[in-house]
Amino acid sequence: MMIRSRLVVALGVLCALSCASQAPSMSSASNCAAAAEPTALKIEEGSGITSPKAVHRVEPTTPDSLKGTEAVAIIQAIIGENGTPRHICISGGNEQWGKQVADAFRYWRFQPATLNGKPVAVQYTLTTRLRRN
């Protein structure tokens, strides 16, 4: 019985670490979104997959604590067959800037990626730089 409860707790922790569709989080994984949805395709040269195209963007707000500074954030996500980002997570860079970018990225919409003319879910990486003004 004790082993079973430890397994349930361990599975809950793994999901909390990899299933970041509800809240962005830092991750040391190279692609935290792909870990949450391993069936999403990776766009590679010669794969026949067309890249998703952003059709609606929302700019992140710069927090007062980052004004006048420079920061980079790397966001990983899955762009679904319907063009909506999911499993958004922060995979590198400044955590505070990454949170702002991930919050805004939730509202982006894409023309979905396609394979053989059909929409498919794909892995997506967004790298942003906050520039000093």
PDB file of C-alpha atoms in Angstrom:
ATOM      1  CA  MET A   1       0.000   0.000   0.000  1.00  0.00           C
ATOM      2  CA  MET A   2       2.827   2.409   0.865  1.00  0.00           C
ATOM      3  CA  ILE A   3       4.596   1.733  -2.453  1.00  0.00           C
ATOM      4  CA  ARG A   4       1.374   2.480  -4.351  1.00  0.00           C
ATOM      5  CA  SER A   5       0.917   5.853  -2.586  1.00  0.00           C
ATOM      6  CA  ARG A   6       4.522   6.788  -3.318  1.00  0.00           C
ATOM      7  CA  LEU A   7       3.932   5.952  -6.970  1.00  0.00           C
ATOM      8  CA  VAL A   8       0.834   8.146  -7.086  1.00  0.00           C
ATOM      9  CA  VAL A   9       2.743  11.017  -5.457  1.00  0.00           C
ATOM     10  CA  ALA A  10       5.669  10.526  -7.874  1.00  0.00           C
ATOM     11  CA  LEU A  11       3.322  10.569 -10.877  1.00  0.00           C
ATOM     12  CA  GLY A  12       1.693  13.746  -9.556  1.00  0.00           C
ATOM     13  CA  VAL A  13       5.092  15.413  -9.210  1.00  0.00           C
ATOM     14  CA  LEU A  14       6.099  14.342 -12.731  1.00  0.00           C
ATOM     15  CA  CYS A  15       2.901  15.772 -14.171  1.00  0.00           C
ATOM     16  CA  ALA A  16       3.380  19.005 -12.217  1.00  0.00           C
ATOM     17  CA  LEU A  17       6.878  19.283 -13.679  1.00  0.00           C
ATOM     18  CA  SER A  18       6.038  18.430 -17.267  1.00  0.00           C
ATOM     19  CA  CYS A  19       2.373  19.345 -17.772  1.00  0.00           C
ATOM     20  CA  ALA A  20       2.794  23.082 -17.781  1.00  0.00           C
ATOM     21  CA  SER A  21      -0.338  23.912 -19.740  1.00  0.00           C
ATOM     22  CA  GLN A  22      -1.910  25.777 -16.819  1.00  0.00           C
ATOM     23  CA  ALA A  23       1.014  27.806 -15.517  1.00  0.00           C
ATOM     24  CA  PRO A  24       4.455  28.553 -16.953  1.00  0.00           C
ATOM     25  CA  SER A  25       7.382  27.133 -15.062  1.00  0.00           C
ATOM     26  CA  MET A  26      11.134  26.925 -15.295  1.00  0.00           C
ATOM     27  CA  SER A  27      12.484  23.654 -16.582  1.00  0.00           C
ATOM     28  CA  SER A  28      15.958  22.317 -17.155  1.00  0.00           C
ATOM     29  CA  ALA A  29      14.669  20.059 -19.946  1.00  0.00           C
ATOM     30  CA  SER A  30      15.650  21.049 -23.457  1.00  0.00           C
ATOM     31  CA  ASN A  31      11.999  20.989 -24.519  1.00  0.00           C
ATOM     32  CA  CYS A  32       9.573  20.892 -21.617  1.00  0.00           C
ATOM     33  CA  ALA A  33       6.527  21.175 -23.904  1.00  0.00           C
ATOM     34  CA  ALA A  34       7.579  18.116 -25.911  1.00  0.00           C
ATOM     35  CA  ALA A  35       7.883  16.195 -22.650  1.00  0.00           C
ATOM     36  CA  ALA A  36       4.263  17.123 -21.863  1.00  0.00           C
ATOM     37  CA  GLU A  37       3.075  16.075 -25.339  1.00  0.00           C
ATOM     38  CA  PRO A  38       5.588  13.701 -26.931  1.00  0.00           C
ATOM     39  CA  THR A  39       3.319  12.990 -29.935  1.00  0.00           C
ATOM     40  CA  ALA A  40       3.690  16.566 -31.232  1.00  0.00           C
ATOM     41  CA  LEU A  41       5.851  16.653 -34.328  1.00  0.00           C
ATOM     42  CA  LYS A  42       9.226  18.329 -34.496  1.00  0.00           C
ATOM     43  CA  ILE A  43       9.747  20.506 -37.548  1.00  0.00           C
ATOM     44  CA  GLU A  44      12.910  19.441 -39.313  1.00  0.00           C
ATOM     45  CA  GLU A  45      14.264  20.173 -42.760  1.00  0.00           C
ATOM     46  CA  GLY A  46      12.902  17.688 -45.252  1.00  0.00           C
ATOM     47  CA  SER A  47      10.098  16.528 -42.945  1.00  0.00           C
ATOM     48  CA  GLY A  48       7.386  17.967 -45.195  1.00  0.00           C
ATOM     49  CA  ILE A  49       5.894  19.879 -42.278  1.00  0.00           C
ATOM     50  CA  THR A  50       5.053  23.528 -42.884  1.00  0.00           C
ATOM     51  CA  SER A  51       5.751  25.809 -39.913  1.00  0.00           C
ATOM     52  CA  PRO A  52       2.909  27.479 -38.026  1.00  0.00           C
ATOM     53  CA  LYS A  53       2.537  31.198 -38.773  1.00  0.00           C
ATOM     54  CA  ALA A  54       1.548  33.713 -36.110  1.00  0.00           C
ATOM     55  CA  VAL A  55      -1.643  35.515 -37.162  1.00  0.00           C
ATOM     56  CA  HIS A  56      -2.324  37.255 -33.821  1.00  0.00           C
ATOM     57  CA  ARG A  57       0.340  38.334 -31.315  1.00  0.00           C
ATOM     58  CA  VAL A  58       0.079  39.862 -27.878  1.00  0.00           C
ATOM     59  CA  GLU A  59       3.115  41.741 -26.602  1.00  0.00           C
ATOM     60  CA  PRO A  60       4.316  40.998 -23.060  1.00  0.00           C
ATOM     61  CA  THR A  61       4.241  43.743 -20.440  1.00  0.00           C
ATOM     62  CA  THR A  62       7.568  44.780 -18.991  1.00  0.00           C
ATOM     63  CA  PRO A  63       7.505  44.644 -15.189  1.00  0.00           C
ATOM     64  CA  ASP A  64       8.835  47.755 -13.421  1.00  0.00           C
ATOM     65  CA  SER A  65      11.677  45.702 -11.948  1.00  0.00           C
ATOM     66  CA  LEU A  66      12.986  44.926 -15.456  1.00  0.00           C
ATOM     67  CA  LYS A  67      12.613  48.384 -17.012  1.00  0.00           C
ATOM     68  CA  GLY A  68      15.955  49.697 -18.232  1.00  0.00           C
ATOM     69  CA  THR A  69      17.501  46.213 -18.279  1.00  0.00           C
ATOM     70  CA  GLU A  70      18.076  43.518 -20.844  1.00  0.00           C
ATOM     71  CA  ALA A  71      16.725  39.986 -20.533  1.00  0.00           C
ATOM     72  CA  VAL A  72      16.205  36.907 -22.660  1.00  0.00           C
ATOM     73  CA  ALA A  73      13.502  34.258 -22.316  1.00  0.00           C
ATOM     74  CA  ILE A  74      13.068  30.970 -24.126  1.00  0.00           C
ATOM     75  CA  ILE A  75       9.522  29.645 -24.276  1.00  0.00           C
ATOM     76  CA  GLN A  76       8.619  26.129 -25.382  1.00  0.00           C
ATOM     77  CA  ALA A  77       5.088  25.228 -26.461  1.00  0.00           C
ATOM     78  CA  ILE A  78       2.998  22.968 -28.600  1.00  0.00           C
ATOM     79  CA  ILE A  79       1.041  24.715 -31.341  1.00  0.00           C
ATOM     80  CA  GLY A  80      -2.092  22.624 -31.761  1.00  0.00           C
ATOM     81  CA  GLU A  81      -3.958  21.598 -34.867  1.00  0.00           C
ATOM     82  CA  ASN A  82      -6.314  24.535 -34.256  1.00  0.00           C
ATOM     83  CA  GLY A  83      -3.474  27.081 -34.018  1.00  0.00           C
ATOM     84  CA  THR A  84      -3.700  27.551 -30.248  1.00  0.00           C
ATOM     85  CA  PRO A  85      -0.563  27.288 -28.062  1.00  0.00           C
ATOM     86  CA  ARG A  86      -0.632  24.744 -25.224  1.00  0.00           C
ATOM     87  CA  HIS A  87       1.827  23.241 -22.733  1.00  0.00           C
ATOM     88  CA  ILE A  88       3.600  26.595 -22.543  1.00  0.00           C
ATOM     89  CA  CYS A  89       6.674  26.546 -20.344  1.00  0.00           C
ATOM     90  CA  ILE A  90       9.778  28.611 -19.735  1.00  0.00           C
ATOM     91  CA  SER A  91      12.836  26.603 -20.698  1.00  0.00           C
ATOM     92  CA  GLY A  92      15.560  29.198 -20.248  1.00  0.00           C
ATOM     93  CA  GLY A  93      16.574  32.776 -19.643  1.00  0.00           C
ATOM     94  CA  ASN A  94      15.282  35.279 -17.127  1.00  0.00           C
ATOM     95  CA  GLU A  95      12.429  33.744 -15.120  1.00  0.00           C
ATOM     96  CA  GLN A  96      10.577  37.011 -14.533  1.00  0.00           C
ATOM     97  CA  TRP A  97      10.734  38.045 -18.208  1.00  0.00           C
ATOM     98  CA  GLY A  98       9.871  34.468 -19.203  1.00  0.00           C
ATOM     99  CA  LYS A  99       6.714  34.568 -17.091  1.00  0.00           C
ATOM    100  CA  GLN A 100       5.588  37.789 -18.781  1.00  0.00           C
ATOM    101  CA  VAL A 101       6.287  36.369 -22.232  1.00  0.00           C
ATOM    102  CA  ALA A 102       4.530  33.065 -21.454  1.00  0.00           C
ATOM    103  CA  ASP A 103       1.478  34.929 -20.110  1.00  0.00           C
ATOM    104  CA  ALA A 104       1.221  36.960 -23.338  1.00  0.00           C
ATOM    105  CA  PHE A 105       1.995  33.945 -25.560  1.00  0.00           C
ATOM    106  CA  ARG A 106      -1.172  32.210 -24.326  1.00  0.00           C
ATOM    107  CA  TYR A 107      -3.166  34.693 -26.400  1.00  0.00           C
ATOM    108  CA  TRP A 108      -1.224  34.231 -29.633  1.00  0.00           C
ATOM    109  CA  ARG A 109      -2.998  32.444 -32.470  1.00  0.00           C
ATOM    110  CA  PHE A 110      -1.405  30.661 -35.398  1.00  0.00           C
ATOM    111  CA  GLN A 111      -2.196  29.349 -38.805  1.00  0.00           C
ATOM    112  CA  PRO A 112      -1.434  25.734 -37.861  1.00  0.00           C
ATOM    113  CA  ALA A 113       1.468  23.696 -39.154  1.00  0.00           C
ATOM    114  CA  THR A 114       0.517  21.157 -41.799  1.00  0.00           C
ATOM    115  CA  LEU A 115       1.704  17.792 -43.022  1.00  0.00           C
ATOM    116  CA  ASN A 116       0.349  16.603 -46.365  1.00  0.00           C
ATOM    117  CA  GLY A 117      -2.151  19.469 -46.254  1.00  0.00           C
ATOM    118  CA  LYS A 118      -3.604  18.471 -42.863  1.00  0.00           C
ATOM    119  CA  PRO A 119      -3.152  20.507 -39.650  1.00  0.00           C
ATOM    120  CA  VAL A 120      -0.809  18.896 -37.119  1.00  0.00           C
ATOM    121  CA  ALA A 121       0.443  19.696 -33.611  1.00  0.00           C
ATOM    122  CA  VAL A 122       4.088  20.746 -33.557  1.00  0.00           C
ATOM    123  CA  GLN A 123       6.800  21.679 -31.089  1.00  0.00           C
ATOM    124  CA  TYR A 124       7.518  25.422 -31.076  1.00  0.00           C
ATOM    125  CA  THR A 125      10.287  27.529 -29.566  1.00  0.00           C
ATOM    126  CA  LEU A 126      10.073  31.282 -29.039  1.00  0.00           C
ATOM    127  CA  THR A 127      13.172  33.217 -27.972  1.00  0.00           C
ATOM    128  CA  THR A 128      12.561  36.827 -26.961  1.00  0.00           C
ATOM    129  CA  ARG A 129      14.880  39.605 -25.902  1.00  0.00           C
ATOM    130  CA  LEU A 130      13.902  42.524 -23.716  1.00  0.00           C
ATOM    131  CA  ARG A 131      16.065  45.420 -24.781  1.00  0.00           C
ATOM    132  CA  ARG A 132      17.203  48.276 -22.575  1.00  0.00           C
ATOM    133  CA  ASN A 133      15.397  51.516 -23.477  1.00  0.00           C
TER     134      ASN A 133
END
